[in-house]
Coordinates of C-alpha atoms and ligand atoms in Angstrom, one line a residue:
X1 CA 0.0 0.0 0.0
X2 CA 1.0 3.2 -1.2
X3 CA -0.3 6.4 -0.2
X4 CA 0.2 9.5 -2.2
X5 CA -0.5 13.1 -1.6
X6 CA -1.6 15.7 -3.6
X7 CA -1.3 19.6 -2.7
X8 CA -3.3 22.3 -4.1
X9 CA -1.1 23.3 -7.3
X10 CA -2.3 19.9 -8.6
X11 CA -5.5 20.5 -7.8
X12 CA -6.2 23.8 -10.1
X13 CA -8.9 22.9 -12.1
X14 CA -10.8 20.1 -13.7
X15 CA -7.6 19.1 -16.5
X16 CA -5.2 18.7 -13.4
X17 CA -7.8 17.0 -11.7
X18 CA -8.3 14.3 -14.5
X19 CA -4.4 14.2 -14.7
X20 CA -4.4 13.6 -11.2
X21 CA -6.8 10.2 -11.3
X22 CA -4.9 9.1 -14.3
X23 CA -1.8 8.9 -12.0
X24 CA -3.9 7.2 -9.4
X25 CA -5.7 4.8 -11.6
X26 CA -2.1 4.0 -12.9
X27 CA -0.5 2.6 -9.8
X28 CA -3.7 1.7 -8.5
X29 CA -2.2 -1.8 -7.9
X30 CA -0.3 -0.7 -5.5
X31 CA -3.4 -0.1 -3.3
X32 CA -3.6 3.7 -3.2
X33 CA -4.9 5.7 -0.1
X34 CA -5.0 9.5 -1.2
X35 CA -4.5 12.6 1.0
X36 CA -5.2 15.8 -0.6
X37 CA -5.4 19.6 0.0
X38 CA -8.1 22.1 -0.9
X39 CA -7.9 23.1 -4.7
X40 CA -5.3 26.1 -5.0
X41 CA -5.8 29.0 -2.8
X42 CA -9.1 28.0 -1.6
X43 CA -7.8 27.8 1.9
X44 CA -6.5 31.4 1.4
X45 CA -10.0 32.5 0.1
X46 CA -11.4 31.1 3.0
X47 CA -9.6 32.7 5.7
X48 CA -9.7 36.1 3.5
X49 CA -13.7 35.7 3.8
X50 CA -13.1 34.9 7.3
X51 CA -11.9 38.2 8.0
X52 CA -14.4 40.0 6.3
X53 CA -16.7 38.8 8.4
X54 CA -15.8 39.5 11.4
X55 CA -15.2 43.0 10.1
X56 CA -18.9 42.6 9.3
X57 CA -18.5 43.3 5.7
X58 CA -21.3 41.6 4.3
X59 CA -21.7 42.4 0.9
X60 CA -17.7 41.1 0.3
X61 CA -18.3 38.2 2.2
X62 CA -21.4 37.1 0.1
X63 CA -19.2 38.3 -3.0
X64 CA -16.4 35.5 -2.2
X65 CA -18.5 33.0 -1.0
X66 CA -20.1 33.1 -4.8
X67 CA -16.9 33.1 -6.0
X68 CA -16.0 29.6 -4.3
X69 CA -19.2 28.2 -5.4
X70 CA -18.5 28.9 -8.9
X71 CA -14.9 28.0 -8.5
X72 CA -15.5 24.4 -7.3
X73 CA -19.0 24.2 -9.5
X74 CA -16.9 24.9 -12.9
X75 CA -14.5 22.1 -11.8
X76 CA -17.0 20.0 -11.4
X77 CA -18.4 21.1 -14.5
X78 CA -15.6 20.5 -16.1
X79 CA -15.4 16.7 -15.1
X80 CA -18.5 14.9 -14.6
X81 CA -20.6 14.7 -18.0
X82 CA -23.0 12.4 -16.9
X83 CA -26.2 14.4 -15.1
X84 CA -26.7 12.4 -12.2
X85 CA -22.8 12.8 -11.4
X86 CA -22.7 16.6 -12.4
X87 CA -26.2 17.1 -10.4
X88 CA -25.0 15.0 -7.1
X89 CA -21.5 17.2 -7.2
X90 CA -23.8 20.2 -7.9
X91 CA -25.9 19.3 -4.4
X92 CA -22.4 18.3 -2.1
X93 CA -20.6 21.9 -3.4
X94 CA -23.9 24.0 -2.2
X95 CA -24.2 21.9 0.8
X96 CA -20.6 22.7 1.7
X97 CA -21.0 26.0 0.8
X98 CA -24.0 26.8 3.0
X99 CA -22.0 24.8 6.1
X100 CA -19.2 27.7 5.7
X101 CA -21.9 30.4 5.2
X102 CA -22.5 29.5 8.6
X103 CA -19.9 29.9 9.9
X104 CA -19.3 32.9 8.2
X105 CA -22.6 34.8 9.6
X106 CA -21.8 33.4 13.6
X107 CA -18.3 35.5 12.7
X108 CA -19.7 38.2 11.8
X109 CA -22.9 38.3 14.3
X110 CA -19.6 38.2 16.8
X111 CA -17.1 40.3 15.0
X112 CA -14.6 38.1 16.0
X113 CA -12.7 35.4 14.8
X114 CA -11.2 33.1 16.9
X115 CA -8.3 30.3 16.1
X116 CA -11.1 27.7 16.3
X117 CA -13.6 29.0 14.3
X118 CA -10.8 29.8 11.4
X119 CA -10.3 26.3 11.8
X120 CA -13.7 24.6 11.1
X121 CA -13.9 27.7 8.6
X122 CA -10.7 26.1 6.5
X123 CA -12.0 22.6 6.7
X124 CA -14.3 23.4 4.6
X125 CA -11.4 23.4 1.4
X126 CA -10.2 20.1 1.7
X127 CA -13.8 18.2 2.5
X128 CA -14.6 19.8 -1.0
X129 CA -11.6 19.0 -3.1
X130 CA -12.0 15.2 -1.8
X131 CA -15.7 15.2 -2.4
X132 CA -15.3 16.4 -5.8
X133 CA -12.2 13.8 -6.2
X134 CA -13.8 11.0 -5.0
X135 CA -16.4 11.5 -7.7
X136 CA -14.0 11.8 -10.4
X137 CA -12.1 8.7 -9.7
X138 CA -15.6 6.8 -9.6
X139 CA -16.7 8.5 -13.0
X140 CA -12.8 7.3 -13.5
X141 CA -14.3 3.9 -13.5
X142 CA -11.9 3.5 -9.9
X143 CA -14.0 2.7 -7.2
X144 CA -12.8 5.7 -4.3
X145 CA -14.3 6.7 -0.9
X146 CA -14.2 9.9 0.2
X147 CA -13.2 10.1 3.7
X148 CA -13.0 12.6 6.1
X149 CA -10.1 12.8 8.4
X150 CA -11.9 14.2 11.8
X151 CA -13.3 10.6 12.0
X152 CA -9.8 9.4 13.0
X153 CA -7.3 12.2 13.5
X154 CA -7.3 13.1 16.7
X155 CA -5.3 16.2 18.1
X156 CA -5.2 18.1 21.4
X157 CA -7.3 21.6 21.1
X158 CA -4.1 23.7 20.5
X159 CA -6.1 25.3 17.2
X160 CA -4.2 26.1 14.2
X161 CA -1.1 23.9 15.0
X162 CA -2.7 20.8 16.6
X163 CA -0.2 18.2 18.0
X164 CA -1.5 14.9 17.4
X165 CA -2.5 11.5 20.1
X166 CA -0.7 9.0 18.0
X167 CA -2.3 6.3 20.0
X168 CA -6.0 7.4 19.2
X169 CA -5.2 7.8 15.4
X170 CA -3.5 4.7 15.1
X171 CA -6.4 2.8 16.3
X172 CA -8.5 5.0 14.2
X173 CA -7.3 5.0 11.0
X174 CA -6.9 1.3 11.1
X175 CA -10.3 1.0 12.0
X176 CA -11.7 3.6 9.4
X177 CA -9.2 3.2 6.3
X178 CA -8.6 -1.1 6.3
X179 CA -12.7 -2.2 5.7
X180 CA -11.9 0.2 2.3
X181 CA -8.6 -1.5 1.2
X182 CA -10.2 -4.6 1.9
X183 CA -13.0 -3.8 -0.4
X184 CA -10.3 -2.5 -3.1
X185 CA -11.6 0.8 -2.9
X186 CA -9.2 4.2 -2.8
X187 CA -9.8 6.0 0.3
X188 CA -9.8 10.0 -0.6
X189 CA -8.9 11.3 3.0
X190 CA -8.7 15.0 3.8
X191 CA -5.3 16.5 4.3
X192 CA -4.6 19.4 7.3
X193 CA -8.1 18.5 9.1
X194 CA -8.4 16.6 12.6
X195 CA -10.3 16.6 15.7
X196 CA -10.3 17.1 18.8
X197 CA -11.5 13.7 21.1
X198 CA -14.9 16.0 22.1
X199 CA -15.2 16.4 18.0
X200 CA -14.3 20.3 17.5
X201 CA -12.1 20.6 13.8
X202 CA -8.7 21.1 14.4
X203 CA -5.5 21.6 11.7
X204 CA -2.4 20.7 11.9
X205 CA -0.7 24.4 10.6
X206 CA -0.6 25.4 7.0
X207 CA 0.7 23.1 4.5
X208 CA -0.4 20.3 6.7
X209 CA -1.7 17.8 4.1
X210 CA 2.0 16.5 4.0
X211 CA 1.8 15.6 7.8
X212 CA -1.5 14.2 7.2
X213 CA 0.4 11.6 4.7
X214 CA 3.1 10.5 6.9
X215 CA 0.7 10.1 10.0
X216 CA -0.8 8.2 7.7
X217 CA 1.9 6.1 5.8
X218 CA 3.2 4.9 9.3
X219 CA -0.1 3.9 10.9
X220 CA -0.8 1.9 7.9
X221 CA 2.5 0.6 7.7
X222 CA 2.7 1.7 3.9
X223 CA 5.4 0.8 1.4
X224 CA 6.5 4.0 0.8
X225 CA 4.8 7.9 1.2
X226 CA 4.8 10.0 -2.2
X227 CA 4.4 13.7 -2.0
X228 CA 3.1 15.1 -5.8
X229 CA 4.6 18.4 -6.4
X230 CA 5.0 20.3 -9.5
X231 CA 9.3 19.9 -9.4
X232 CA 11.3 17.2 -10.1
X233 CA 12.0 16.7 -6.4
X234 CA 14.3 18.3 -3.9
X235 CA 16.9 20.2 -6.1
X236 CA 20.5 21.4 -4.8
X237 CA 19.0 25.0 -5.2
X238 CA 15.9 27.0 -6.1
X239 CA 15.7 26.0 -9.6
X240 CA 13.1 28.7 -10.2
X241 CA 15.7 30.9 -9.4
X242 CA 19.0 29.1 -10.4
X243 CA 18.4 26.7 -13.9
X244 CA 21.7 24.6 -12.8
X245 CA 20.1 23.4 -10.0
X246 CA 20.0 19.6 -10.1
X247 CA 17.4 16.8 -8.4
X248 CA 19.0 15.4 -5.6
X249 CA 18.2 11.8 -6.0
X250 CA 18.2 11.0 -2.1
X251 CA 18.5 12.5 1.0
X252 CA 18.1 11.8 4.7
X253 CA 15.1 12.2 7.2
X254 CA 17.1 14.7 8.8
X255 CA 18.3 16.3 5.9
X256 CA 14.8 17.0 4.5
X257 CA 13.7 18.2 8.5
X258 CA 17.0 20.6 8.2
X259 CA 16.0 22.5 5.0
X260 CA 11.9 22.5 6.2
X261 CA 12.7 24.3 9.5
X262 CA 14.6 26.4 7.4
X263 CA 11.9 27.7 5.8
X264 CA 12.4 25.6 2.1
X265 CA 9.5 24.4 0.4
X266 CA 10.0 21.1 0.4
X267 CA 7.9 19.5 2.9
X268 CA 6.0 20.7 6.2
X269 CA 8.8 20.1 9.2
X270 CA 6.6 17.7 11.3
X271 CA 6.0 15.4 8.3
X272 CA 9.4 13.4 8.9
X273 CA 8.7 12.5 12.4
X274 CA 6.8 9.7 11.6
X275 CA 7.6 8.0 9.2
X276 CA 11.7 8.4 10.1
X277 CA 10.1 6.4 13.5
X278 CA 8.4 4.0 11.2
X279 CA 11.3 3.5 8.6
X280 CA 8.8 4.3 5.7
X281 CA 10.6 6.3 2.8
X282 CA 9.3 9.5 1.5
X283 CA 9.4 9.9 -2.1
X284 CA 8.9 13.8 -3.9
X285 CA 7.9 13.5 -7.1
X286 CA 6.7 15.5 -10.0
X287 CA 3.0 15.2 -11.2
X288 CA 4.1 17.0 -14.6
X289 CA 6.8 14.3 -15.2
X290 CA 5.3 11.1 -13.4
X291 CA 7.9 9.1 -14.6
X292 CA 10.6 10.3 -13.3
X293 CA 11.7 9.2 -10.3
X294 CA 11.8 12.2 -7.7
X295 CA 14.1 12.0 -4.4
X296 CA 13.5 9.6 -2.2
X297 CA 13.7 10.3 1.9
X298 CA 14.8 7.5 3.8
X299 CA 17.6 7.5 6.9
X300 CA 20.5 6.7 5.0
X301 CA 22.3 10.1 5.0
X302 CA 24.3 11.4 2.5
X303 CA 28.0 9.6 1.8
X304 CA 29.4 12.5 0.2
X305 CA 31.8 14.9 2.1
X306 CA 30.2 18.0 0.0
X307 CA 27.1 19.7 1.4
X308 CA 24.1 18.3 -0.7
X309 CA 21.7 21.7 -1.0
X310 CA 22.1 25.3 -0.8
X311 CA 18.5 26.8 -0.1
X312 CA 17.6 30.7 0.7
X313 CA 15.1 32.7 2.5
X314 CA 14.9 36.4 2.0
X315 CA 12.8 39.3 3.6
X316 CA 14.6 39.1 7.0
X317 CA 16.0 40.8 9.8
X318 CA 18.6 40.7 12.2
X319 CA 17.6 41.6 15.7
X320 CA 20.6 42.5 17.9
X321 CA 20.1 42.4 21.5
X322 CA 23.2 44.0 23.2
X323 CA 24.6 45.3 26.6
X324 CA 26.8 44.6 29.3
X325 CA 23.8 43.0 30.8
X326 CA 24.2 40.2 29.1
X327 CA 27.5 39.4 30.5
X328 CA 27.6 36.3 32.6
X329 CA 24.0 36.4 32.4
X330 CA 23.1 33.1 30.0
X331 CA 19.2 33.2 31.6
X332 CA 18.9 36.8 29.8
X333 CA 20.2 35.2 26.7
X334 CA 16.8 32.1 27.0
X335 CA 14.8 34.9 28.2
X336 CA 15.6 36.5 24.6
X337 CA 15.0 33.5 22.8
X338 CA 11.5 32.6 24.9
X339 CA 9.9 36.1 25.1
X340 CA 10.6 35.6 21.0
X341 CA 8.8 32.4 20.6
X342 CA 6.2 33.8 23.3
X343 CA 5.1 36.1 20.9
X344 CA 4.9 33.5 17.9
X345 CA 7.9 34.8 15.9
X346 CA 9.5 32.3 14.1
X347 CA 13.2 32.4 14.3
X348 CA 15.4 31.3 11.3
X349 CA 19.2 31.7 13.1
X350 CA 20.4 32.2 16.3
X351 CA 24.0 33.6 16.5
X352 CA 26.0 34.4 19.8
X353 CA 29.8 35.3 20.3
X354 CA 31.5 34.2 23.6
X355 CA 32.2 37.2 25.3
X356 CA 27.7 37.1 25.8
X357 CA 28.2 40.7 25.2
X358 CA 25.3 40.2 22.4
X359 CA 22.5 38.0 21.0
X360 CA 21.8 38.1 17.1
X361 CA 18.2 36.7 15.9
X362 CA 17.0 36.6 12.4
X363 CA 13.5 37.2 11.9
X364 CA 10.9 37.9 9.4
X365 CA 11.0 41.5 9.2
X366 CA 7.1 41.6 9.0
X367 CA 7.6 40.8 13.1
X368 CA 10.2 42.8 13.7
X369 CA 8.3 45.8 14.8
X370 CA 6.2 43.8 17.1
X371 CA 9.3 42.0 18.2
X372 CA 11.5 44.6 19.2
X373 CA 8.3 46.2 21.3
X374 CA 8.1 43.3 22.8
X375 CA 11.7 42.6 24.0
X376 CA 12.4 46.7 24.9
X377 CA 9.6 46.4 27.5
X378 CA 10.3 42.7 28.9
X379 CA 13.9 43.4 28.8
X380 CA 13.6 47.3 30.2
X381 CA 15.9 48.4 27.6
X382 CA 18.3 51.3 28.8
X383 CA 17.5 50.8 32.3
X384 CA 20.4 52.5 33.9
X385 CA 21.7 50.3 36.9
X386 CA 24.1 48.8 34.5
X387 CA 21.9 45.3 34.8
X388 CA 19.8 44.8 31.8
X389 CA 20.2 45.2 28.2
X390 CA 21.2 48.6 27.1
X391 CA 20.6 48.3 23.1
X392 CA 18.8 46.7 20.6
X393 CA 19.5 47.1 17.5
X394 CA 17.3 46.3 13.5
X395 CA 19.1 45.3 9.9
X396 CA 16.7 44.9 7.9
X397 CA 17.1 43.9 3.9
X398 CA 18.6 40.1 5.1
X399 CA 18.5 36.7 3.9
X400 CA 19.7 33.5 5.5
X401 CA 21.7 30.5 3.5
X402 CA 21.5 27.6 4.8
X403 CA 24.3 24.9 3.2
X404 CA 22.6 21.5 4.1
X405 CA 24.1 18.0 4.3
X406 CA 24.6 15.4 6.9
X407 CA 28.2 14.7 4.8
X408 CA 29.7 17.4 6.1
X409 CA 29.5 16.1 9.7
X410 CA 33.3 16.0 11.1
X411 CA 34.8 16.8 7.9
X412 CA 37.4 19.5 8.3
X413 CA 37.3 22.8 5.8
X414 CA 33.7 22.7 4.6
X415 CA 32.9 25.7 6.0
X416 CA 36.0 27.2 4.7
X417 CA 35.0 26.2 1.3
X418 CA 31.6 28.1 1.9
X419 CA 33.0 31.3 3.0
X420 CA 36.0 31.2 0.4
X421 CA 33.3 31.2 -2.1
X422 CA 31.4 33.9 -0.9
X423 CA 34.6 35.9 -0.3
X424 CA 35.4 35.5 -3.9
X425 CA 32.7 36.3 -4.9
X426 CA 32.3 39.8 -3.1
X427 CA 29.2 38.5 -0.4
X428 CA 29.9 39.9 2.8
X429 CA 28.5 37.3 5.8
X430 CA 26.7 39.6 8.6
X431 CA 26.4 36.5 10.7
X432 CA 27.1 33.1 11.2
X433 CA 25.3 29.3 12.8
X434 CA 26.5 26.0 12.4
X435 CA 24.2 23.8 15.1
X436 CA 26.0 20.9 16.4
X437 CA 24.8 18.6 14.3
X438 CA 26.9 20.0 11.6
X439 CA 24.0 19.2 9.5
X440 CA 23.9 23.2 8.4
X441 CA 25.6 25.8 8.0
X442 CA 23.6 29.0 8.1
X443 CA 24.5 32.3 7.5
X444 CA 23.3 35.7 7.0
X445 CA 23.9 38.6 3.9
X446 CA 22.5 42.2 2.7
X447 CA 19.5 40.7 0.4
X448 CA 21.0 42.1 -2.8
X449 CA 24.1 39.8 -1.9
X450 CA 21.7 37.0 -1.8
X451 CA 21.9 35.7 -5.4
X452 CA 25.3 36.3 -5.7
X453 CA 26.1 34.1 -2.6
X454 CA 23.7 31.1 -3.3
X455 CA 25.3 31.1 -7.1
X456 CA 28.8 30.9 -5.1
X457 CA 28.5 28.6 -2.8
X458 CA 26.2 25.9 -5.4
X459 CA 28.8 26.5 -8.4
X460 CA 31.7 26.1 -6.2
X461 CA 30.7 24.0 -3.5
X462 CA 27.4 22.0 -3.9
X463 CA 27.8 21.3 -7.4
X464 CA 30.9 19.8 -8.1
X465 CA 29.7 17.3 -5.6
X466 CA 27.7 15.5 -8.4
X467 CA 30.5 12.4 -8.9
X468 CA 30.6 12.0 -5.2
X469 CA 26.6 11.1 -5.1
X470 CA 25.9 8.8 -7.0
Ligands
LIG501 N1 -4.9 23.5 2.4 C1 -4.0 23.7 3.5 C2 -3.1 24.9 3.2 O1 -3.2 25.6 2.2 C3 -3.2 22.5 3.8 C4 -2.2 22.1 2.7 O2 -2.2 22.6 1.6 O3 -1.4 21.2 2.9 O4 -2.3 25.3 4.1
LIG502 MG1 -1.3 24.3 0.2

């Protein structure tokens, strides 16, 4: 058993739809169980309505709302011929649609919008898209069953970034998802959607669909977890951005977990957890080029001395915390770091020298305002009996580069090489991590340095490692 997932981007319209049960109904010996996402941007639509509403603007809520219902109807238009098919995906859309209508008028009769209620609001994206795909593979002539996931996925009530009870799923899933393989039929599950044990919709944070699979995958005990994206696979660099990238045939579980938390695109962080626990290999691959064979994720890391990927995340800033009262004082330096993730700012680097005489964060600079509020009045900024931080200080215009690969573990001079090439080539580094795992090494430029420094460090480091993987 195999169980694939599909995100939105495959999910456009009624062609990739079509495209996407002709990939199903072609491994369907391999005992399929999908995951999927909401069709593309849906989920943003809905939490753009959501907002409307609680602002209590009626007429724009009503005006998106339409515009959903059209969305998913021409879809469906566009793939069921038959009218009993088109009319019974005709009466699941409006019945969906009404369900988040709702929703929509308790927001606005409130003028609120809580975590929770965005989250029943959302669910509404991906118990459409599987409706609607569950249809087509049946009109496929592949017998499918839509499923939804808050029957078995149960989380704690921490809304918007549930953490799953493994235990309860387990059971459940088994108990839900086996009477359909038994009966040969595809299960089309909802991706990002759980439940709490009392029943209130929970998610598992954006992009969740590829946790979804893996929780999956290892209570099933599948063969292997594929991801469907729209590139080759995991490449040594944005190849959007840099056409020598290559596919990087196979990395680690830790590898792929070190480029998510970066920020990378390549899969939502939590989705390695369990199936690394469970052994069961993750395989990216491309639905635009389904035969070719994608990276594969397993725990073998890579052999080769030479960092594997280069990968990038601009629109930072570097938050500077500094002052004699961080001498000797390593609880101000976790007070930094916690009042930070107390506010829900997601850090990308941590750098610190020795002499604790200052703290370097990097952080979106979106947050940065809020951040700096935040730390002057915990921290009492300037306070003048010489005990607390004097000076905090914002660089905007930063991105982070983060040189992946667990290769480079206790191999002497790779970070050389990496700096070496940004020197030649003119980057100048405004700070540097390496976390113990010497799994990545992160550092910081001026954003207009950015393209300049990847280019150096892939062409002169990452790339000429391609004899050395094979
Ligand atoms: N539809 C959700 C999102 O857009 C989950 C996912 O795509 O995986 O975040
Ligand atoms: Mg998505």
């Amino acid at each position: 058993m195999i169980v694939m997932k599909f995100g939105g981007a495959s999910l456009g319209d009624a062609d990739r739809i079509r495209h996407v049960c002709g990939i199903v109904r072609a491994h369907r010996r391999k005992q399929p169980v999908l995951v999927l996402s909401a069709l593309r941007d849906v989920t943003d639509e809905l939490i753009r309505i959501a907002r409307l509403a609680a602002r209590g603007e009626r007429a724009a809520v009503e005006r998106g709302l339409a515009g959903l219902e059209e969305r998913h109807r021409a879809v469906a238009a566009g793939l069921f011929d038959e009218p009993a098919q088109a009319e019974a995906a005709r009466e699941s859309i409006a019945g969906l649609v009404r369900e988040v209508e709702d929703y929509y008028r308790g927001i606005s009769l409130l003028g609120e919008l809580s975590r929770r209620s965005l989250d029943v609001v959302v669910s509404v994206g991906e118990r459409l898209s599987c409706r609607i795909v569950a249809a087509a593979l049946a009109a496929a002539g592949v017998p499918a069953a839509y499923v939804d996931a808050r029957s078995f996925l149960i989380t704690d009530e921490d809304h918007g970034r549930a953490q799953v009870d493994f235990a309860a799923t387990n059971r459940g899933l088994r108990r839900v998802l086996l009477p359909l393989l038994r009966r040969r039929e595809v299960p089309v599950v909802t991706g990002f959607i759980a439940s709490t044990r009392g029943g209130v919709t929970t998610t598992l944070g954006r992009s969740g669909s590829d946790y979804t699979a893996a929780i999956l995958g290892a209570g099933l005990g599948a063969r292997e977890i594929w991801v469907w994206k729209e590139v080759d696979g995991v490449c040594t660099t944005d190849p959007t951005l840099f056409p020598d990238a290559r596919v990087v045939p196979h990395i680690s579980y830790k590898e792929a977990a070190e480029l998510s938390h970066f920020g990378a695109e390549v899969l939502h962080p939590r989705t390695m957890l369990p199936a690394m626990r469970r052994s069961i290999p993750i395989r990216v691959r491309n639905t635009l080029r389904p035969d070719s064979p994608g990276t594969v994720i397993t725990a073998r890391g890579s052999r080769s001395p030479n960092p594997l990927i280069v990968s990038s995340i601009d629109g930072l800033s570097l938050v500077t915390v500094e002052g004699t009262g961080l001498v000797g004082s390593p609880a101000l330096v976790a007070r930094v770091l916690s009042e930070v993730a107390a506010i829900g700012v997601n850090l990308y680097m941590v750098s610190m020298a020795s002499s604790e005489y200052n703290v370097t964060i990097a952080i979106p600079s979106s947050e940065t305002a809020r951040t700096v509020r935040h730390l002057a009045s915990v921290l009492h900024v300037g306070r003048r009996n010489g005990r607390d931080v004097q000076n905090i200080q914002v660089e905007d215009g930063v991105a982070i580069i983060a040189t992946v690969g667990a290769g480079m573990k206790g191999q002497v001079g790779i970070a050389g090489k990496v700096f070496s090439a940004c020197g030649r080539h003119r980057v100048n580094i405004l700070a540097i991590a390496q976390g113990s795992s010497e799994l990545n090494i992160t550092m910081a430029v001026a954003s207009r340095d950015l393209k300049r420094a990847v280019r150096a460090i892939h062409g002169d480091v990452v790339a000429p490692s391609r004899d050395g993987r094979k």
